[in-house]
mmCIF file of C-alpha atoms and ligand atoms in Angstrom:
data_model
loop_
_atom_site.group_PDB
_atom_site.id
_atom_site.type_symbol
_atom_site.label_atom_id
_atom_site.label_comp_id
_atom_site.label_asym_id
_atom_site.label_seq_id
_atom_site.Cartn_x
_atom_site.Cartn_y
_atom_site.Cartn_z
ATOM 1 C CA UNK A 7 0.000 0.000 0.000
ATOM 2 C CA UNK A 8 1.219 3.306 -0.942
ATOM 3 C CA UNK A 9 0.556 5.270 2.208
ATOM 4 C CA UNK A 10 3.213 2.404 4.332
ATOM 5 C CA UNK A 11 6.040 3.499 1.753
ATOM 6 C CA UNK A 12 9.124 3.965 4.176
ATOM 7 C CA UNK A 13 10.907 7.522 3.624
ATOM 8 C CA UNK A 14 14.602 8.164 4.124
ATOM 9 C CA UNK A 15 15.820 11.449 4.038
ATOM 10 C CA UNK A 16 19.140 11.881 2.967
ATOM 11 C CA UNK A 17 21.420 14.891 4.510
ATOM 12 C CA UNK A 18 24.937 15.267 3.497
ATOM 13 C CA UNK A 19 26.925 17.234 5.806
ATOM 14 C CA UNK A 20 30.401 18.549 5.647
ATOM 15 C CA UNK A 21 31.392 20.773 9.005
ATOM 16 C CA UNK A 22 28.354 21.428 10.112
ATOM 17 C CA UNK A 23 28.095 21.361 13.559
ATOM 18 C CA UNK A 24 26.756 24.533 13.952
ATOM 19 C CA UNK A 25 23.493 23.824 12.198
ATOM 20 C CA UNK A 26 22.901 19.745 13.117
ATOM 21 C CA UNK A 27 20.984 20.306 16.428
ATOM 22 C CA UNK A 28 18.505 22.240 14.766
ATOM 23 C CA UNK A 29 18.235 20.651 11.522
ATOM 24 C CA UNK A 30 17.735 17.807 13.801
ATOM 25 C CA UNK A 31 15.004 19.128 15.657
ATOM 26 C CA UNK A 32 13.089 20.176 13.143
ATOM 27 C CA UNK A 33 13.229 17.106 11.104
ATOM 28 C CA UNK A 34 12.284 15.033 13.846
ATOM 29 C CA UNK A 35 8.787 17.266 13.987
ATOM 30 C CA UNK A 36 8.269 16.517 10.652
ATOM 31 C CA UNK A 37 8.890 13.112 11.260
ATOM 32 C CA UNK A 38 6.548 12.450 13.782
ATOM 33 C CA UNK A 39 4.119 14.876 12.203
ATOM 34 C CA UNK A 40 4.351 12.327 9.177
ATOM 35 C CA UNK A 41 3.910 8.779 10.710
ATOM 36 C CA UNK A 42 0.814 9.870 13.047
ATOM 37 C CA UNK A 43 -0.793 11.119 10.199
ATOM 38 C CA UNK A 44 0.031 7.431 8.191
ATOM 39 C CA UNK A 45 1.584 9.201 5.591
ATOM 40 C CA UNK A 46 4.609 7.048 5.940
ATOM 41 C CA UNK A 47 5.900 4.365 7.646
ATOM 42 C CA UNK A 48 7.281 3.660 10.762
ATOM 43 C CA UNK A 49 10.699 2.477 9.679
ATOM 44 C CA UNK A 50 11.051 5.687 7.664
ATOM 45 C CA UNK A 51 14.772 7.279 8.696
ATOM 46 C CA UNK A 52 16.792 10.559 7.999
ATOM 47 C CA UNK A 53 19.828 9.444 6.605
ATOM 48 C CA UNK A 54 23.211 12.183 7.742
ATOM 49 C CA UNK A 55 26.116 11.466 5.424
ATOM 50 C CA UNK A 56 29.298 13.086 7.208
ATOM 51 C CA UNK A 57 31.562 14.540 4.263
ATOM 52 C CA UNK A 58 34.731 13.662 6.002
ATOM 53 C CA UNK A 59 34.072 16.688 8.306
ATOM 54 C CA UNK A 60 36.982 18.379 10.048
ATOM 55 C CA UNK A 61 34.817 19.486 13.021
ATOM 56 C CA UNK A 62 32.367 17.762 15.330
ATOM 57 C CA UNK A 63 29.945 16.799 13.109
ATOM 58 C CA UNK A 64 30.131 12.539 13.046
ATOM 59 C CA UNK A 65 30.379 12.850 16.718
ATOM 60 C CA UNK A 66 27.537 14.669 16.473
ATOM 61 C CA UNK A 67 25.831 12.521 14.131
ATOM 62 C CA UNK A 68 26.374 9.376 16.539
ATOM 63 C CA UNK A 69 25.235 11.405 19.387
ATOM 64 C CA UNK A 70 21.909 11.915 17.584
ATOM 65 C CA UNK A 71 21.922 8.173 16.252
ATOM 66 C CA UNK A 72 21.761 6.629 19.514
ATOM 67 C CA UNK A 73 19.466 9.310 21.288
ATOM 68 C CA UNK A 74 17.111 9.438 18.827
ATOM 69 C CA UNK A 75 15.083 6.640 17.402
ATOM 70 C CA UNK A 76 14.679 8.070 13.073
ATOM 71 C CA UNK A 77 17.856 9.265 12.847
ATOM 72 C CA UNK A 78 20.494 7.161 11.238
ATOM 73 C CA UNK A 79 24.217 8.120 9.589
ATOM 74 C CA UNK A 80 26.934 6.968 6.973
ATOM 75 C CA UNK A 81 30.647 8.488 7.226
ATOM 76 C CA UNK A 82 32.190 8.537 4.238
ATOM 77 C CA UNK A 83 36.666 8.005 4.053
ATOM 78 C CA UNK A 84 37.375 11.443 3.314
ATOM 79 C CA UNK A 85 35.647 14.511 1.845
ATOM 80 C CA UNK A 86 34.686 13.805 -1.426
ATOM 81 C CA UNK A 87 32.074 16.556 -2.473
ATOM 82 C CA UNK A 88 28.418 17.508 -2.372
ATOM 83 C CA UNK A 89 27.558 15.535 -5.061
ATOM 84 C CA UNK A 90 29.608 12.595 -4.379
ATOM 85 C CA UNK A 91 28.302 13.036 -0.452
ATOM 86 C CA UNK A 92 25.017 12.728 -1.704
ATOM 87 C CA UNK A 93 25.004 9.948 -3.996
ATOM 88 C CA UNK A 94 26.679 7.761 -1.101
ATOM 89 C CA UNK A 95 23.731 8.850 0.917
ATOM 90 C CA UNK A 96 20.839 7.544 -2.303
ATOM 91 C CA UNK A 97 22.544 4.037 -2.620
ATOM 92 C CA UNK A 98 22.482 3.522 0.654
ATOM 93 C CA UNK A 99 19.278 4.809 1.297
ATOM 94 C CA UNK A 100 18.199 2.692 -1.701
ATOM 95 C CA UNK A 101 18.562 -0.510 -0.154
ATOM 96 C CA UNK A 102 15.614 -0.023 2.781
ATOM 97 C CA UNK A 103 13.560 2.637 1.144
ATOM 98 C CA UNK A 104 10.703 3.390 -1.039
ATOM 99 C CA UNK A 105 11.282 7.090 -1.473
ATOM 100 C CA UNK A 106 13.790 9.190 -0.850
ATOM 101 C CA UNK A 107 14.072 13.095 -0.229
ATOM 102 C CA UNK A 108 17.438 14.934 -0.412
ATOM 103 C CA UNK A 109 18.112 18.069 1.540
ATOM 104 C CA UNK A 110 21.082 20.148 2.715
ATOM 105 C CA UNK A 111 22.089 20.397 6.051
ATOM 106 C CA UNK A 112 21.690 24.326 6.595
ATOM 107 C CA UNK A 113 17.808 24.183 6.694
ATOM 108 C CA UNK A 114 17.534 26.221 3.619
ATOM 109 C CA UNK A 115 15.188 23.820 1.718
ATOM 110 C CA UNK A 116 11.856 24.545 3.325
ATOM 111 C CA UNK A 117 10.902 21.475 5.169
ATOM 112 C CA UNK A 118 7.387 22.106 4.884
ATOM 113 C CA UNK A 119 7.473 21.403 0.949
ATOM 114 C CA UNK A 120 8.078 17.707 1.927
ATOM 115 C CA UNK A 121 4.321 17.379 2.551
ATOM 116 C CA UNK A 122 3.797 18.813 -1.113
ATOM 117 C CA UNK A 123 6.576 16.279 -2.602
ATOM 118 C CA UNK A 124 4.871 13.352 -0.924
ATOM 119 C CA UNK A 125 1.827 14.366 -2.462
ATOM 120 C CA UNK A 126 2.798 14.324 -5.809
ATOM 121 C CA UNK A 127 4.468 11.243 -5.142
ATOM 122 C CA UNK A 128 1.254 9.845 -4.101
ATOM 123 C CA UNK A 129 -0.026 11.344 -7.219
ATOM 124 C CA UNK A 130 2.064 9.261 -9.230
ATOM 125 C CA UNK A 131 5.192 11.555 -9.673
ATOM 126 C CA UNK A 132 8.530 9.124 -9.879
ATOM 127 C CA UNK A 133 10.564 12.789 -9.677
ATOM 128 C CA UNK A 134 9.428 15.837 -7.221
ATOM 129 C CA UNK A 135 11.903 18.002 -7.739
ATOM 130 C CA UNK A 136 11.717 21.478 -4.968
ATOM 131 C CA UNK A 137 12.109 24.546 -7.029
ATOM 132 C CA UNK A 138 12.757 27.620 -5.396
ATOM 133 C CA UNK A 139 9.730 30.538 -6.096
ATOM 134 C CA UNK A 140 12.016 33.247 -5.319
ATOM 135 C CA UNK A 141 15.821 34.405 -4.521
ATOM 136 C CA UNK A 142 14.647 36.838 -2.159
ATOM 137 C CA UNK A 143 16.843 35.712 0.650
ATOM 138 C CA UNK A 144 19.827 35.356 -2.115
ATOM 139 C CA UNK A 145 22.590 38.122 -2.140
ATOM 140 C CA UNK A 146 22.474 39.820 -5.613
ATOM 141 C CA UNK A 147 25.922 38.255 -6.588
ATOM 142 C CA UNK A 148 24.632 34.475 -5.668
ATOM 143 C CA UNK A 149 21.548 35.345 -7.288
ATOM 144 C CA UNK A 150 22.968 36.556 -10.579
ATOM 145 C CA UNK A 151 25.492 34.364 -10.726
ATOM 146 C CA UNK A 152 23.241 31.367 -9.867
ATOM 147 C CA UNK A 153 20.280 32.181 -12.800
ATOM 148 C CA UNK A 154 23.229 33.022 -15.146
ATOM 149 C CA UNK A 155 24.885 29.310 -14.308
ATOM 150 C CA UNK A 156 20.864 27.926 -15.165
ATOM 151 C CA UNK A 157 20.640 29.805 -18.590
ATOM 152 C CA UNK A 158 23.920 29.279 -19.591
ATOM 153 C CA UNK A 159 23.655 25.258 -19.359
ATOM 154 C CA UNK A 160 20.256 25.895 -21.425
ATOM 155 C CA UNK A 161 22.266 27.444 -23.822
ATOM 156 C CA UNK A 162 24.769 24.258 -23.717
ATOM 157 C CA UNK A 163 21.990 22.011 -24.902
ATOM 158 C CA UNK A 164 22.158 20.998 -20.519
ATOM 159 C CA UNK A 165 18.440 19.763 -20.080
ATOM 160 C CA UNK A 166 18.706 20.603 -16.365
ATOM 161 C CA UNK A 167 15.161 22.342 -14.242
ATOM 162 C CA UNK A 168 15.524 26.103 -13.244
ATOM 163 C CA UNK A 169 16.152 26.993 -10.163
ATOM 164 C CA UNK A 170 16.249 23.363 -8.827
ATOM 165 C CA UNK A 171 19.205 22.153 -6.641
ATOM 166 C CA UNK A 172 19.355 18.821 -5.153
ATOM 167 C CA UNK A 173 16.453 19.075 -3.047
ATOM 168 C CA UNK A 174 14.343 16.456 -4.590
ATOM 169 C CA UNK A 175 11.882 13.479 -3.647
ATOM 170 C CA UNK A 176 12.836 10.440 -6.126
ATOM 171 C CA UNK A 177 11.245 6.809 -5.965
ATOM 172 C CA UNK A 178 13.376 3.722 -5.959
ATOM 173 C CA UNK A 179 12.781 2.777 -8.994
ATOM 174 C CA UNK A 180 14.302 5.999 -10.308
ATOM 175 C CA UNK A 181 17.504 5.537 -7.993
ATOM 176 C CA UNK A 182 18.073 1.799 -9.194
ATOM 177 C CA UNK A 183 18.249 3.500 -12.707
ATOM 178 C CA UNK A 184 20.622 6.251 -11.689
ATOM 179 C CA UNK A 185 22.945 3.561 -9.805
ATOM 180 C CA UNK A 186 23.206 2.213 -13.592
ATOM 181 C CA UNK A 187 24.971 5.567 -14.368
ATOM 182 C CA UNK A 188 29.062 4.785 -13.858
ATOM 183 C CA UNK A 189 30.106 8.719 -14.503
ATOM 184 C CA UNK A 190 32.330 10.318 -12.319
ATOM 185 C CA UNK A 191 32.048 13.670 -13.105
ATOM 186 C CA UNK A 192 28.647 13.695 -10.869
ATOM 187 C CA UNK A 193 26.174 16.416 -11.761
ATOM 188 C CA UNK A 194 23.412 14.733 -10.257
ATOM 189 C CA UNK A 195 20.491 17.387 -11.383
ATOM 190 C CA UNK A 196 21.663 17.051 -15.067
ATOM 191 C CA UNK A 197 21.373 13.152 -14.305
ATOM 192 C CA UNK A 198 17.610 13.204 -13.010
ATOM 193 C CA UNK A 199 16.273 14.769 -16.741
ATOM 194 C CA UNK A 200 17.718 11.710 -18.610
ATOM 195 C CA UNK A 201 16.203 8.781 -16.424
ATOM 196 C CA UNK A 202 12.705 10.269 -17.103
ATOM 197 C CA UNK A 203 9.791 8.583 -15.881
ATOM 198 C CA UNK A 204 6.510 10.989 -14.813
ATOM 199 C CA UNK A 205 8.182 14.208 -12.339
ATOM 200 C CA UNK A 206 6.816 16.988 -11.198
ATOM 201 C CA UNK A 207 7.606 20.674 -9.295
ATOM 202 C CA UNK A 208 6.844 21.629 -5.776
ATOM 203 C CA UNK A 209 7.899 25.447 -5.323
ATOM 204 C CA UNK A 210 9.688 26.463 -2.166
ATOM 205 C CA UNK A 211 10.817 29.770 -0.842
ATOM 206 C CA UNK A 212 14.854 29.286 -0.292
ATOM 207 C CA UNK A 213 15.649 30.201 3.301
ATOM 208 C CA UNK A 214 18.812 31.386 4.086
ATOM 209 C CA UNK A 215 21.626 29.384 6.139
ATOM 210 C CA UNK A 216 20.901 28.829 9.488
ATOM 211 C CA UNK A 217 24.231 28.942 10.874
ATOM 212 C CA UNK A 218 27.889 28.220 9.870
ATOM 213 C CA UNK A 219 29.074 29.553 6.353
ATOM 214 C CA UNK A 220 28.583 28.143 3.052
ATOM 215 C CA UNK A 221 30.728 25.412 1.739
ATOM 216 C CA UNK A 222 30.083 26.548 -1.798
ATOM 217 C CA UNK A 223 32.761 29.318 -2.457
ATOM 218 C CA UNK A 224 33.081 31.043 -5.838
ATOM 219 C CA UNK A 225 36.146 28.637 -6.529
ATOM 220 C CA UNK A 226 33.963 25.581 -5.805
ATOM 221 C CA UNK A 227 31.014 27.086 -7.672
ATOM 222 C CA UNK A 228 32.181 28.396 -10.853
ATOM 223 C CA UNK A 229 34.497 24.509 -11.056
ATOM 224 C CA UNK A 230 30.484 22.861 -10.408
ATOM 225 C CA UNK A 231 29.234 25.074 -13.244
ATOM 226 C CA UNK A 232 31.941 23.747 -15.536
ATOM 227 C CA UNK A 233 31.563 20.198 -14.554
ATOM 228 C CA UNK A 234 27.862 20.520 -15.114
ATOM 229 C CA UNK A 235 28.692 22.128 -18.903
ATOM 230 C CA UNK A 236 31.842 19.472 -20.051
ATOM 231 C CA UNK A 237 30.083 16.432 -18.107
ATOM 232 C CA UNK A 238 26.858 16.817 -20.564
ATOM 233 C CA UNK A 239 27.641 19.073 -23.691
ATOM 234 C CA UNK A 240 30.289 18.730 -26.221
ATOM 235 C CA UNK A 241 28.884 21.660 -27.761
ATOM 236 C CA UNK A 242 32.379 23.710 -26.807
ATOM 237 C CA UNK A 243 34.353 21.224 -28.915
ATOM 238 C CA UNK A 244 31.740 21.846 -32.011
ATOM 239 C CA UNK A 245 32.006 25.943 -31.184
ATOM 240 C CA UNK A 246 35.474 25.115 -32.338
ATOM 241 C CA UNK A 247 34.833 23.646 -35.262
ATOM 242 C CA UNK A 248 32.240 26.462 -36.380
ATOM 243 C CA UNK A 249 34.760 28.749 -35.499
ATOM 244 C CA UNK A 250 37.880 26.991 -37.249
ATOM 245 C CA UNK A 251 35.095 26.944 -40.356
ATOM 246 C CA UNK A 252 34.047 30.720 -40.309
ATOM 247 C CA UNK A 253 37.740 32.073 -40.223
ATOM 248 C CA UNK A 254 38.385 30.033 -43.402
ATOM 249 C CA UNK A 255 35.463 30.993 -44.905
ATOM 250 C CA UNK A 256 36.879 34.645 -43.808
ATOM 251 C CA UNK A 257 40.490 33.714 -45.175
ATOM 252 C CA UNK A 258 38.851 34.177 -48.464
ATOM 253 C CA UNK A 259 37.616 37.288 -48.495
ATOM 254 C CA UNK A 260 41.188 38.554 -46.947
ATOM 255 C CA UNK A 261 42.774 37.048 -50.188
ATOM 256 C CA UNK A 262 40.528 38.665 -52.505
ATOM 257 C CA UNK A 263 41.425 42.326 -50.351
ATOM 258 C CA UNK A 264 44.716 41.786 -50.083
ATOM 259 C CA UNK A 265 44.708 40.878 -54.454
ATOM 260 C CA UNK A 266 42.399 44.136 -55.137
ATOM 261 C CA UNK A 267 45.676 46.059 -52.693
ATOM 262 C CA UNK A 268 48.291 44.740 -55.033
ATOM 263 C CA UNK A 269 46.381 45.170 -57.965
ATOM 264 C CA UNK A 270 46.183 48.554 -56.778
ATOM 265 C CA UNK A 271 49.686 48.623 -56.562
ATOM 266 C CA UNK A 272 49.782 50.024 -52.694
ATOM 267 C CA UNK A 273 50.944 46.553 -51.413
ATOM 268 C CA UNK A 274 54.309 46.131 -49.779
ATOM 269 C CA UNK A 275 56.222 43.399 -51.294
ATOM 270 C CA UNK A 276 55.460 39.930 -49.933
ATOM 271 C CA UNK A 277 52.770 41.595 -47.403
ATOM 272 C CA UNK A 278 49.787 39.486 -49.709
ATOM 273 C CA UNK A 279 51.824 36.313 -49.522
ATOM 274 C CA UNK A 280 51.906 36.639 -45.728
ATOM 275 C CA UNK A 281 48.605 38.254 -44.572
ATOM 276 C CA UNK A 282 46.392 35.278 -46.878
ATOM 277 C CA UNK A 283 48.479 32.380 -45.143
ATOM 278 C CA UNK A 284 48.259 33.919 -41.914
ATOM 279 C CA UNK A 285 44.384 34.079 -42.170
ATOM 280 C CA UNK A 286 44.148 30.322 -44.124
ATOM 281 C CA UNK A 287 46.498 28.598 -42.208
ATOM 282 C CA UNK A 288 44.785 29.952 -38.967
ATOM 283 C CA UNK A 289 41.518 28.693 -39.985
ATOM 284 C CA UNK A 290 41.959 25.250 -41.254
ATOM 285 C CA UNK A 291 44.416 24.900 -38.051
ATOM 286 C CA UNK A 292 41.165 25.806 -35.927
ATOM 287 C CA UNK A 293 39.010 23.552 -38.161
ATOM 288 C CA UNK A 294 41.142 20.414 -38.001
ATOM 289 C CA UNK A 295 41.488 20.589 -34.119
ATOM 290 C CA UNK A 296 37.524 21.167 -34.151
ATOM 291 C CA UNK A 297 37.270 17.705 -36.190
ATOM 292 C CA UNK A 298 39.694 16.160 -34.017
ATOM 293 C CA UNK A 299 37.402 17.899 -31.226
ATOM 294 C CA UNK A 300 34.656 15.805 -32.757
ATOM 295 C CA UNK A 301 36.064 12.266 -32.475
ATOM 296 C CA UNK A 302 37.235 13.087 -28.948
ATOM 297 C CA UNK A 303 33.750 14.237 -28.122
ATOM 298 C CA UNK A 304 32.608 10.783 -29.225
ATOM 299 C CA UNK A 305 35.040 9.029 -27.271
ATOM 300 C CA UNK A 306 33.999 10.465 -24.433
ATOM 301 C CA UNK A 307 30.465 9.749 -24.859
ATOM 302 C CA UNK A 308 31.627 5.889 -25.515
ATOM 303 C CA UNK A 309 33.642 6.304 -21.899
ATOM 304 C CA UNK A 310 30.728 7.369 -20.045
ATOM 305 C CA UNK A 311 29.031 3.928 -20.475
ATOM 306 C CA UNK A 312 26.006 5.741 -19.895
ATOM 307 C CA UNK A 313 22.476 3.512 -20.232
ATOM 308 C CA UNK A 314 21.607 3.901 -23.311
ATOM 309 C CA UNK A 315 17.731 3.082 -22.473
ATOM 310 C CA UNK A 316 15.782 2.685 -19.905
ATOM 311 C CA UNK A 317 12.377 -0.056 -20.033
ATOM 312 C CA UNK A 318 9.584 1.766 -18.213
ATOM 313 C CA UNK A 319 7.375 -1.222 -18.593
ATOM 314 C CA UNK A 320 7.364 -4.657 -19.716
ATOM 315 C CA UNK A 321 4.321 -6.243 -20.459
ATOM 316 C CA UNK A 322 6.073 -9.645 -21.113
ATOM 317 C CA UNK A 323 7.268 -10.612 -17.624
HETATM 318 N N1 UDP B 411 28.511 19.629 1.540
HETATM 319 C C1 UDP B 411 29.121 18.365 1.548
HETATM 320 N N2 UDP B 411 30.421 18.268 1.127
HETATM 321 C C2 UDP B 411 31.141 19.354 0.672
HETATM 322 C C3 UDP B 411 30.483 20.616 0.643
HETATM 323 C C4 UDP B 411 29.171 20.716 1.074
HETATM 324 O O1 UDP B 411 28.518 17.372 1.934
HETATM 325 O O2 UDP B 411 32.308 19.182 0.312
HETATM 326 C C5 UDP B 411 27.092 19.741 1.994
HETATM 327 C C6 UDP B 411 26.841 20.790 3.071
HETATM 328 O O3 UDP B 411 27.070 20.262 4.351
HETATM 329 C C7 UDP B 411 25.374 21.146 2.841
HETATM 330 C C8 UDP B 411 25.216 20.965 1.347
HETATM 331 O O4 UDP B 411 26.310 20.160 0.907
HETATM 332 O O5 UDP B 411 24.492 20.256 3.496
HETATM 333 C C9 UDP B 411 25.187 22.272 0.582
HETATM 334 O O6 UDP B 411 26.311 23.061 0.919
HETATM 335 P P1 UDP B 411 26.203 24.616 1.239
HETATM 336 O O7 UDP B 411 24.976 24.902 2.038
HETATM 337 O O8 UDP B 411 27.470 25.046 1.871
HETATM 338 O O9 UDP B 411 26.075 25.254 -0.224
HETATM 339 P P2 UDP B 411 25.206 26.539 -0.676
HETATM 340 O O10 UDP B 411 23.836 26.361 -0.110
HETATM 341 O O11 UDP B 411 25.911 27.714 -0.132
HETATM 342 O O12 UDP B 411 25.220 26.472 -2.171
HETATM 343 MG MG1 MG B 412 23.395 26.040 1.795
#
């Protein structure tokens, strides 16, 4: 029965002691809120994943394992990333759940829009993915630089939803397809997109941190945004090419100048010579590393080992 599905909630959390008693607190409400009212069941756990931490924060995380009975943790080696952090938490999560919701630690993902991904779920949605209404709460740098990052991976032929993070409800089904995804480059919202299956949007306002500073600095963020772009788009390599083909294209019309100049008789000796083969050799060199671009493109496609379908439904079993 749908209404017994068991819920994990998965939290990864990289020095964030500051925030854990809270985030804590607040999920347990929910929690409780969600079992009395048989939305879930019992055995339904929030899953912290501990980021190799430098602080407190798997101490912490045992503390709270033992006190309290829905909260449960997984520590991974050494810090290896949001993303990575995160997908650690999903398999695992995988094995005992029926849905899964991801969240970060901070408490800026409203945890009232769980009700709403639920819901949908209920509805039939495989995906819920938590889209934020507004960037109110945003400074105007992470705001710009954030709806930029969204358009700009439009633009890169990215088929990734805007303004959604990695605050998302996704049904095991949908995670034992994304296990079958070997990448290592992990840009797990570009990921969700290409497994399909019926999703839908809950809207949430984005609060802001509740304590501690973010772990996202510029560095970190701007390195994301071009795994996000390289990891799904080879649309740089084939700007290359276009380019490589225009400046040839171009190289022609500088020959014809540079022949109507010495036909005019105002050219400097040898200046023709030199000025067409800098503007033909500089082209074809730009076209030939865009075709060379190309194969490597489809290489890495081939590396990626990607599923190359996924079966929905089989009537024959
Ligand atoms: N995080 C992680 N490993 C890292 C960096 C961040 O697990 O190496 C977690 C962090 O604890 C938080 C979430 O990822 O739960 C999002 O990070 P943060 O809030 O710092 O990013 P921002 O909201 O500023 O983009
Ligand atoms: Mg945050």
């Amino acid at each position: 029965m749908k209404n017994k599905d068991i819920l994990y909630i998965v939290v990864p959390c990289y020095n964030e002691e500051l925030v854990l008693k809270e985030t804590t607190k607040r999920l347990k409400e929910k929690m409780e809120e969600l079992i009395q009212s048989k939305k879930i069941a019992k055995k339904s756990r929030i899953l912290y994943i501990n980021d190799g931490s430098k602080d407190k924060t798997w101490e912490l995380i045992k503390k709270i394992n033992e006190e309290e009975e829905y909260f449960t943790g997984i520590s991974l080696s050494r810090n290896r990333g949001h993303q990575n952090a995160l997908l650690a938490g999903l398999m695992t999560a995988k094995e005992k759940a029926d849905i899964v919701i991801s969240m970060d630690a901070d408490l800026q993902d409203d945890i009232g829009a769980i009700d709403g991904m639920i819901e949908r779920y209920h509805e039939g949605a495989e995906i819920v993915y938590g889209v934020r209404s507004s960037r109110k709460k945003d400074t105007f740098f992470k705001k710009v630089t954030a709806e930029g990052f969204y358009k700009f991976m439009k633009l890169m032929g990215v088929d990734i939803v805007f303004n959604h993070a990695d605050y998302r409800l996704t049904s095991k089904k949908v995670l034992e397809e994304l296990e079958k995804f070997s990448e290592v480059n992990l840009f797990l919202r570009g990921l969700f997109p290409l497994i399909g299956y019926k999703t839908e949007i809950v809207y949430y306002e984005r609060k802001e941190r509740f304590a501690g500073e973010s772990k996202y600095p510029l560095k970190k963020m701007l390195s994301f945004a071009w795994d996000g772009i390289s990891s799904f788009s080879v649309k740089p390599l084939r700007f290359i090419t276009g380019l490589g083909f225009l400046i040839t294209l171009f190289s022609i019309l500088v020959l014809l100048y540079s022949l109507i100049v010495k036909i005019i008789g105002s050219a400097v000796s040898g200046w023709t010579f030199i000025v067409c083969s800098i503007w033909f050799v500089g082209g074809l060199q730009m076209l030939s590393i865009g075709i060379i671009g190309e194969y490597i493109g489809k290489i890495y496609k081939e590396t990626k080992r990607r599923p190359r379908y996924i079966i929905a439904e089989n009537l024959d079993e």
